Amino acid sequence: MGGAFVAPGLINMHTHFSLSLPGPVGEELEAMDAAGIALYMADGARRTLLNGVTTVRCVAEKANADFALRRAIEGGWVQGPRIYTAGRALACTGGHGHGSDDTMECDGADAFARGVRTQIRAGADLIKLMISGGIAGEHETISTPQLSTAEMASAISTAHAWGRKVTAHAGPAGVIAEAVRLGLDCVEHGYELTPDVCREMAEAGTSLVPTLIVTRSGAFFDELGVPAWMQERSLGAGERHIASYRMALEAGVEVLLGSDMPPFWPFEGTSAAVRELEHMHAFGLDAPATLRAGTLGPARWLGIDANTGSIAEGKWADLIALAEDPLESPSALRTLDFVMRGGVVVRDDGRVRR
């Protein structure tokens, strides 16, 4: 490898290949038929892999296209990362994400149990719940609680009975604490955590995918034509978001890489996935722990650490090569010039001579 630094392929735990935010670009995506969505997602999967992300966890996709895309990648028909998916996220009527096909509306404990079983029937590897409001919902706030205790308990217990972990879009501390006590396995975003809730998460083994880039992505929103109300809510939550992340680190909560933005998206001189890792490092995680948060930590959460997440004999050869050392800084990932997935070279910027 000519003196390169070799690392495991990155694992992005908060991916939407069919992401559509408010604004003209999102409206265009929402207007696509199933075939158009599938082709759009296939292109995103290819670009994601070429940017060094060899495994993704999809946490709400449209038209069941994530299942078709997973089969196509596994069958070698299209190029992309390994996909673990939640299928459609489950929300209450009018809840976060309700206006898109990537979310299924449910009301009441029985409906949420049915929703979980529906996604598992389709092939879901995990379940995603929308338990609070968020940045992209016009008629809600980040701190709006959206699921009852009975609804959360039903969804989580049903998923666990079927051997599936549960993650939740969640902002406010109170609703997160309640879900953690009910057995929630992972929190997405965690915009408004408290030290007490972080301690509960650490004690319960509940992971956090902080998606720090979400509250510092004005240029991305401008590119998509995202309206002012959403930009103001997002950027305005930035300082509180960082404070919550630091509380989680202090409490010993395991944090994992998740970009929310498409992992491959060109952003501030690199990809969204790498920029997220840089934020995680800049706001308190040391460089080796940052690399683990993008590799072995996610592999353990997904239950695939026997096969990937680190470099060892017998594991899948999901590898990336860099000109600089990622144990010194995650910014070394900006020098990525080689990607291998399952022993097959999918990107080689001239390092290896055939």
Short mmCIF file of C-alpha atoms in Angstrom, two decimals:
data_model
loop_
_atom_site.label_atom_id
_atom_site.label_comp_id
_atom_site.label_asym_id
_atom_site.label_seq_id
_atom_site.Cartn_x
_atom_site.Cartn_y
_atom_site.Cartn_z
CA MET A 1 0.00 0.00 0.00
CA GLY A 2 3.00 2.29 -0.31
CA GLY A 3 3.08 3.45 3.31
CA ALA A 4 -0.65 4.15 3.63
CA PHE A 5 -2.59 4.05 6.87
CA VAL A 6 -5.22 1.31 6.59
CA ALA A 7 -8.43 1.46 8.64
CA PRO A 8 -11.74 -0.41 8.73
CA GLY A 9 -14.44 0.95 6.45
CA LEU A 10 -16.69 3.50 8.13
CA ILE A 11 -20.14 2.55 9.45
CA ASN A 12 -22.74 5.34 9.30
CA MET A 13 -25.60 4.72 11.73
CA HIS A 14 -28.00 7.48 10.64
CA THR A 15 -28.53 7.37 6.90
CA HIS A 16 -31.43 8.40 4.66
CA PHE A 17 -30.77 7.65 0.99
CA SER A 18 -34.22 9.07 0.18
CA LEU A 19 -33.99 12.16 2.41
CA SER A 20 -36.42 14.91 1.43
CA LEU A 21 -36.42 18.10 3.50
CA PRO A 22 -38.86 21.00 3.15
CA GLY A 23 -38.06 23.06 0.06
CA PRO A 24 -37.94 22.66 -3.73
CA VAL A 25 -35.37 19.85 -3.83
CA GLY A 26 -37.36 17.86 -1.29
CA GLU A 27 -40.56 18.44 -3.22
CA GLU A 28 -38.94 17.07 -6.37
CA LEU A 29 -37.91 13.94 -4.52
CA GLU A 30 -41.36 13.51 -2.98
CA ALA A 31 -42.85 13.62 -6.50
CA MET A 32 -40.76 10.68 -7.73
CA ASP A 33 -42.38 7.32 -8.31
CA ALA A 34 -40.98 4.13 -6.78
CA ALA A 35 -38.68 3.50 -9.73
CA GLY A 36 -37.26 7.01 -9.54
CA ILE A 37 -36.68 6.70 -5.79
CA ALA A 38 -34.88 3.39 -6.26
CA LEU A 39 -32.55 4.81 -8.89
CA TYR A 40 -31.89 7.92 -6.79
CA MET A 41 -31.06 5.77 -3.77
CA ALA A 42 -28.84 3.45 -5.80
CA ASP A 43 -26.75 6.40 -6.92
CA GLY A 44 -26.46 7.60 -3.32
CA ALA A 45 -25.40 4.13 -2.18
CA ARG A 46 -22.65 4.00 -4.80
CA ARG A 47 -21.35 7.44 -3.85
CA THR A 48 -21.49 6.52 -0.17
CA LEU A 49 -19.30 3.48 -0.72
CA LEU A 50 -16.78 5.42 -2.79
CA ASN A 51 -16.46 7.85 0.14
CA GLY A 52 -15.30 5.09 2.45
CA VAL A 53 -18.58 4.15 4.18
CA THR A 54 -18.81 0.39 3.74
CA THR A 55 -21.85 -0.20 6.00
CA VAL A 56 -24.91 1.94 6.71
CA ARG A 57 -27.91 1.84 9.03
CA CYS A 58 -30.91 3.34 7.24
CA VAL A 59 -33.43 4.88 9.64
CA ALA A 60 -36.45 5.76 7.43
CA GLU A 61 -36.62 5.24 3.67
CA LYS A 62 -39.33 5.62 1.06
CA ALA A 63 -41.34 3.12 -1.00
CA ASN A 64 -39.67 0.04 0.55
CA ALA A 65 -36.84 0.84 -1.84
CA ASP A 66 -34.26 0.20 0.90
CA PHE A 67 -35.13 -3.51 0.87
CA ALA A 68 -34.85 -3.68 -2.91
CA LEU A 69 -31.58 -1.75 -2.79
CA ARG A 70 -30.19 -4.10 -0.15
CA ARG A 71 -31.02 -7.11 -2.33
CA ALA A 72 -29.49 -5.45 -5.39
CA ILE A 73 -26.25 -4.70 -3.56
CA GLU A 74 -26.06 -8.19 -2.08
CA GLY A 75 -26.73 -9.64 -5.52
CA GLY A 76 -23.99 -7.57 -7.12
CA TRP A 77 -26.40 -5.71 -9.43
CA VAL A 78 -25.44 -2.29 -8.07
CA GLN A 79 -22.53 -0.96 -6.05
CA GLY A 80 -23.07 0.15 -2.46
CA PRO A 81 -22.40 -0.44 1.22
CA ARG A 82 -23.85 -3.20 3.37
CA ILE A 83 -27.32 -2.06 4.41
CA TYR A 84 -29.08 -2.57 7.75
CA THR A 85 -32.43 -0.86 7.69
CA ALA A 86 -35.42 0.08 9.82
CA GLY A 87 -37.72 0.32 6.80
CA ARG A 88 -40.28 3.05 7.53
CA ALA A 89 -40.09 4.94 10.82
CA LEU A 90 -43.13 4.73 13.10
CA ALA A 91 -44.80 7.98 14.20
CA CYS A 92 -48.11 9.10 15.65
CA THR A 93 -50.68 10.76 13.39
CA GLY A 94 -49.20 14.13 12.44
CA GLY A 95 -45.95 13.20 14.17
CA HIS A 96 -42.40 13.88 13.08
CA GLY A 97 -41.88 12.94 9.43
CA HIS A 98 -45.55 12.19 8.85
CA GLY A 99 -45.74 13.94 5.47
CA SER A 100 -43.48 11.48 3.69
CA ASP A 101 -43.70 7.86 2.57
CA ASP A 102 -40.68 7.00 4.73
CA THR A 103 -42.87 7.18 7.86
CA MET A 104 -45.85 5.08 8.94
CA GLU A 105 -48.47 6.73 11.15
CA CYS A 106 -49.80 4.71 14.09
CA ASP A 107 -52.01 5.54 17.08
CA GLY A 108 -52.37 3.46 20.21
CA ALA A 109 -50.39 0.55 21.60
CA ASP A 110 -51.93 -2.05 19.28
CA ALA A 111 -51.24 0.05 16.19
CA PHE A 112 -47.59 0.51 17.16
CA ALA A 113 -47.19 -3.22 17.73
CA ARG A 114 -48.73 -3.78 14.30
CA GLY A 115 -46.39 -1.18 12.82
CA VAL A 116 -43.35 -2.97 14.24
CA ARG A 117 -44.53 -6.30 12.84
CA THR A 118 -45.24 -4.69 9.46
CA GLN A 119 -41.66 -3.46 9.16
CA ILE A 120 -40.22 -6.78 10.31
CA ARG A 121 -42.39 -8.56 7.74
CA ALA A 122 -40.89 -6.29 5.06
CA GLY A 123 -37.39 -7.23 6.20
CA ALA A 124 -36.38 -4.60 8.80
CA ASP A 125 -33.22 -5.26 10.79
CA LEU A 126 -34.22 -2.74 13.49
CA ILE A 127 -37.09 -0.43 14.37
CA LYS A 128 -37.12 3.39 14.34
CA LEU A 129 -39.60 5.39 16.45
CA MET A 130 -40.35 9.11 16.27
CA ILE A 131 -40.94 9.85 19.95
CA SER A 132 -40.65 13.65 19.84
CA GLY A 133 -40.74 16.61 17.50
CA GLY A 134 -37.68 17.76 15.62
CA ILE A 135 -36.11 20.28 13.31
CA ALA A 136 -37.95 19.39 10.09
CA GLY A 137 -41.55 19.48 11.37
CA GLU A 138 -43.21 22.85 10.81
CA HIS A 139 -46.06 22.34 13.27
CA GLU A 140 -44.04 20.99 16.17
CA THR A 141 -41.01 21.88 18.27
CA ILE A 142 -37.92 19.87 19.13
CA SER A 143 -39.31 19.34 22.64
CA THR A 144 -42.82 18.18 21.61
CA PRO A 145 -43.47 14.70 23.10
CA GLN A 146 -45.36 12.60 20.56
CA LEU A 147 -45.82 9.04 21.83
CA SER A 148 -47.59 7.86 24.97
CA THR A 149 -45.89 5.55 27.44
CA ALA A 150 -48.14 2.71 26.28
CA GLU A 151 -47.24 3.29 22.63
CA MET A 152 -43.50 3.32 23.32
CA ALA A 153 -43.71 0.28 25.57
CA SER A 154 -45.70 -1.67 22.98
CA ALA A 155 -43.31 -0.88 20.13
CA ILE A 156 -40.15 -1.58 22.11
CA SER A 157 -41.38 -4.82 23.70
CA THR A 158 -42.72 -6.12 20.37
CA ALA A 159 -39.46 -5.34 18.57
CA HIS A 160 -37.38 -6.98 21.30
CA ALA A 161 -39.60 -10.06 21.25
CA TRP A 162 -38.78 -10.38 17.55
CA GLY A 163 -35.05 -9.89 18.18
CA ARG A 164 -34.85 -6.33 16.81
CA LYS A 165 -33.26 -3.34 18.52
CA VAL A 166 -35.06 -0.01 18.65
CA THR A 167 -33.72 3.46 18.02
CA ALA A 168 -35.65 6.70 18.38
CA HIS A 169 -35.63 10.16 16.92
CA ALA A 170 -35.70 12.17 20.14
CA GLY A 171 -34.88 15.65 21.38
CA PRO A 172 -36.09 16.38 24.93
CA ALA A 173 -34.66 14.81 28.06
CA GLY A 174 -37.97 13.78 29.64
CA VAL A 175 -39.24 11.65 26.79
CA ILE A 176 -35.78 10.13 26.28
CA ALA A 177 -35.59 9.13 29.96
CA GLU A 178 -38.98 7.45 29.73
CA ALA A 179 -38.01 5.52 26.61
CA VAL A 180 -34.69 4.45 28.13
CA ARG A 181 -36.53 3.01 31.14
CA LEU A 182 -38.72 1.07 28.70
CA GLY A 183 -35.65 -0.48 27.05
CA LEU A 184 -34.75 1.86 24.17
CA ASP A 185 -31.46 0.79 22.57
CA CYS A 186 -30.35 4.02 20.90
CA VAL A 187 -31.15 7.74 20.75
CA GLU A 188 -30.88 9.79 17.56
CA HIS A 189 -29.91 13.47 17.97
CA GLY A 190 -30.53 14.03 21.71
CA TYR A 191 -30.70 17.79 21.29
CA GLU A 192 -31.75 18.56 24.87
CA LEU A 193 -30.17 16.00 27.21
CA THR A 194 -29.44 16.51 30.91
CA PRO A 195 -26.70 14.97 33.08
CA ASP A 196 -29.25 12.77 34.87
CA VAL A 197 -30.66 11.39 31.63
CA CYS A 198 -27.17 10.78 30.28
CA ARG A 199 -26.34 8.77 33.40
CA GLU A 200 -29.47 6.71 32.87
CA MET A 201 -28.49 6.09 29.25
CA ALA A 202 -24.98 5.02 30.25
CA GLU A 203 -26.27 2.66 32.94
CA ALA A 204 -28.81 1.13 30.55
CA GLY A 205 -26.30 0.79 27.69
CA THR A 206 -28.36 3.08 25.46
CA SER A 207 -26.16 4.51 22.69
CA LEU A 208 -26.32 8.02 21.22
CA VAL A 209 -26.01 8.93 17.54
CA PRO A 210 -25.62 12.71 18.02
CA THR A 211 -25.73 13.88 14.36
CA LEU A 212 -23.95 17.10 15.35
CA ILE A 213 -23.79 18.21 11.74
CA VAL A 214 -27.59 18.67 11.70
CA THR A 215 -27.38 21.87 13.75
CA ARG A 216 -24.41 23.31 11.86
CA SER A 217 -25.34 22.72 8.22
CA GLY A 218 -26.56 26.08 6.92
CA ALA A 219 -24.78 25.68 3.59
CA PHE A 220 -26.46 22.31 3.02
CA PHE A 221 -29.87 23.82 3.77
CA ASP A 222 -29.17 26.69 1.38
CA GLU A 223 -28.25 24.18 -1.33
CA LEU A 224 -31.60 22.41 -0.91
CA GLY A 225 -33.65 25.60 -0.57
CA VAL A 226 -34.76 24.73 2.96
CA PRO A 227 -37.13 27.41 4.32
CA ALA A 228 -36.09 29.98 6.90
CA TRP A 229 -38.17 28.52 9.76
CA MET A 230 -36.31 25.21 9.58
CA GLN A 231 -32.90 26.83 9.25
CA GLU A 232 -33.57 29.03 12.27
CA ARG A 233 -34.72 26.08 14.37
CA SER A 234 -31.73 23.97 13.32
CA LEU A 235 -28.96 26.52 13.72
CA GLY A 236 -30.60 27.93 16.84
CA ALA A 237 -30.34 24.53 18.54
CA GLY A 238 -26.62 24.25 17.89
CA GLU A 239 -25.20 25.34 21.25
CA ARG A 240 -27.67 23.28 23.28
CA HIS A 241 -26.93 20.30 21.03
CA ILE A 242 -23.20 20.51 21.75
CA ALA A 243 -23.82 20.87 25.48
CA SER A 244 -25.95 17.71 25.39
CA TYR A 245 -23.25 15.82 23.50
CA ARG A 246 -20.64 16.81 26.05
CA MET A 247 -22.93 15.68 28.88
CA ALA A 248 -23.22 12.30 27.18
CA LEU A 249 -19.45 11.95 26.88
CA GLU A 250 -18.99 12.95 30.51
CA ALA A 251 -21.51 10.30 31.62
CA GLY A 252 -19.85 7.57 29.55
CA VAL A 253 -22.60 7.13 26.96
CA GLU A 254 -21.38 5.31 23.87
CA VAL A 255 -21.57 7.67 20.88
CA LEU A 256 -21.74 6.44 17.30
CA LEU A 257 -21.26 8.02 13.87
CA GLY A 258 -24.40 9.15 12.08
CA SER A 259 -24.57 11.99 9.57
CA ASP A 260 -28.34 12.25 8.89
CA MET A 261 -27.27 14.16 5.79
CA PRO A 262 -26.45 11.65 3.00
CA PRO A 263 -23.01 10.29 4.03
CA PHE A 264 -21.44 11.08 0.65
CA TRP A 265 -22.69 14.67 0.42
CA PRO A 266 -19.84 17.11 -0.37
CA PHE A 267 -19.75 19.45 2.61
CA GLU A 268 -17.16 21.93 3.86
CA GLY A 269 -14.34 20.35 1.88
CA THR A 270 -15.09 16.71 2.66
CA SER A 271 -18.02 14.28 2.93
CA ALA A 272 -20.83 14.67 5.46
CA ALA A 273 -19.73 11.50 7.28
CA VAL A 274 -16.17 12.74 7.73
CA ARG A 275 -17.36 16.21 8.76
CA GLU A 276 -19.54 14.60 11.44
CA LEU A 277 -16.53 12.71 12.81
CA GLU A 278 -14.56 15.97 12.86
CA HIS A 279 -17.34 17.58 14.92
CA MET A 280 -17.41 14.62 17.32
CA HIS A 281 -13.67 15.02 17.82
CA ALA A 282 -13.69 18.83 18.09
CA PHE A 283 -16.36 18.78 20.80
CA GLY A 284 -14.72 16.29 23.12
CA LEU A 285 -13.98 12.81 21.75
CA ASP A 286 -10.30 11.90 21.36
CA ALA A 287 -9.10 10.74 17.94
CA PRO A 288 -8.87 6.97 18.63
CA ALA A 289 -12.34 7.01 20.22
CA THR A 290 -13.66 8.97 17.24
CA LEU A 291 -12.39 6.28 14.88
CA ARG A 292 -14.03 3.61 17.05
CA ALA A 293 -17.28 5.61 16.94
CA GLY A 294 -17.22 5.25 13.17
CA THR A 295 -16.16 1.61 13.00
CA LEU A 296 -16.13 -0.90 15.86
CA GLY A 297 -18.78 0.81 18.01
CA PRO A 298 -21.45 0.71 15.30
CA ALA A 299 -20.47 -2.85 14.39
CA ARG A 300 -21.07 -3.93 17.97
CA TRP A 301 -24.47 -2.19 18.10
CA LEU A 302 -25.49 -3.93 14.88
CA GLY A 303 -24.21 -7.27 16.17
CA ILE A 304 -21.74 -7.71 13.31
CA ASP A 305 -18.47 -7.01 15.15
CA ALA A 306 -17.35 -10.61 14.58
CA ASN A 307 -17.26 -9.74 10.87
CA THR A 308 -16.39 -6.05 10.58
CA GLY A 309 -15.52 -2.87 12.47
CA SER A 310 -11.85 -3.75 12.96
CA ILE A 311 -9.05 -5.33 10.96
CA ALA A 312 -8.51 -8.96 11.87
CA GLU A 313 -8.00 -12.27 10.13
CA GLY A 314 -11.31 -13.83 9.15
CA LYS A 315 -13.31 -10.59 9.08
CA TRP A 316 -14.82 -9.08 5.97
CA ALA A 317 -12.17 -7.12 4.09
CA ASP A 318 -13.97 -3.77 4.37
CA LEU A 319 -10.97 -1.45 4.31
CA ILE A 320 -10.00 2.11 3.51
CA ALA A 321 -6.55 3.59 3.01
CA LEU A 322 -5.43 7.10 3.91
CA ALA A 323 -2.31 9.19 3.45
CA GLU A 324 -2.48 10.42 7.08
CA ASP A 325 -3.03 8.75 10.45
CA PRO A 326 -6.67 8.73 11.68
CA LEU A 327 -5.44 8.00 15.23
CA GLU A 328 -4.00 11.52 15.23
CA SER A 329 -7.10 13.25 13.86
CA PRO A 330 -10.27 12.22 12.02
CA SER A 331 -9.35 14.89 9.46
CA ALA A 332 -6.95 12.26 8.12
CA LEU A 333 -10.04 10.77 6.48
CA ARG A 334 -9.96 13.70 4.07
CA THR A 335 -6.93 11.97 2.48
CA LEU A 336 -8.85 8.75 1.73
CA ASP A 337 -7.89 7.41 -1.68
CA PHE A 338 -8.68 3.68 -1.57
CA VAL A 339 -11.79 1.66 -0.64
CA MET A 340 -12.24 -2.10 -0.51
CA ARG A 341 -15.53 -3.83 0.29
CA GLY A 342 -15.54 -7.56 0.94
CA GLY A 343 -12.11 -7.93 -0.61
CA VAL A 344 -13.09 -6.13 -3.81
CA VAL A 345 -11.37 -2.84 -4.64
CA VAL A 346 -14.09 -0.30 -5.47
CA ARG A 347 -11.97 2.83 -5.41
CA ASP A 348 -8.27 3.23 -6.16
CA ASP A 349 -6.87 6.65 -6.83
CA GLY A 350 -3.63 5.25 -8.20
CA ARG A 351 -2.17 3.78 -5.01
CA VAL A 352 -2.25 0.15 -6.14
CA ARG A 353 -0.66 -0.86 -9.41
CA ARG A 354 -2.36 -3.80 -11.06
#
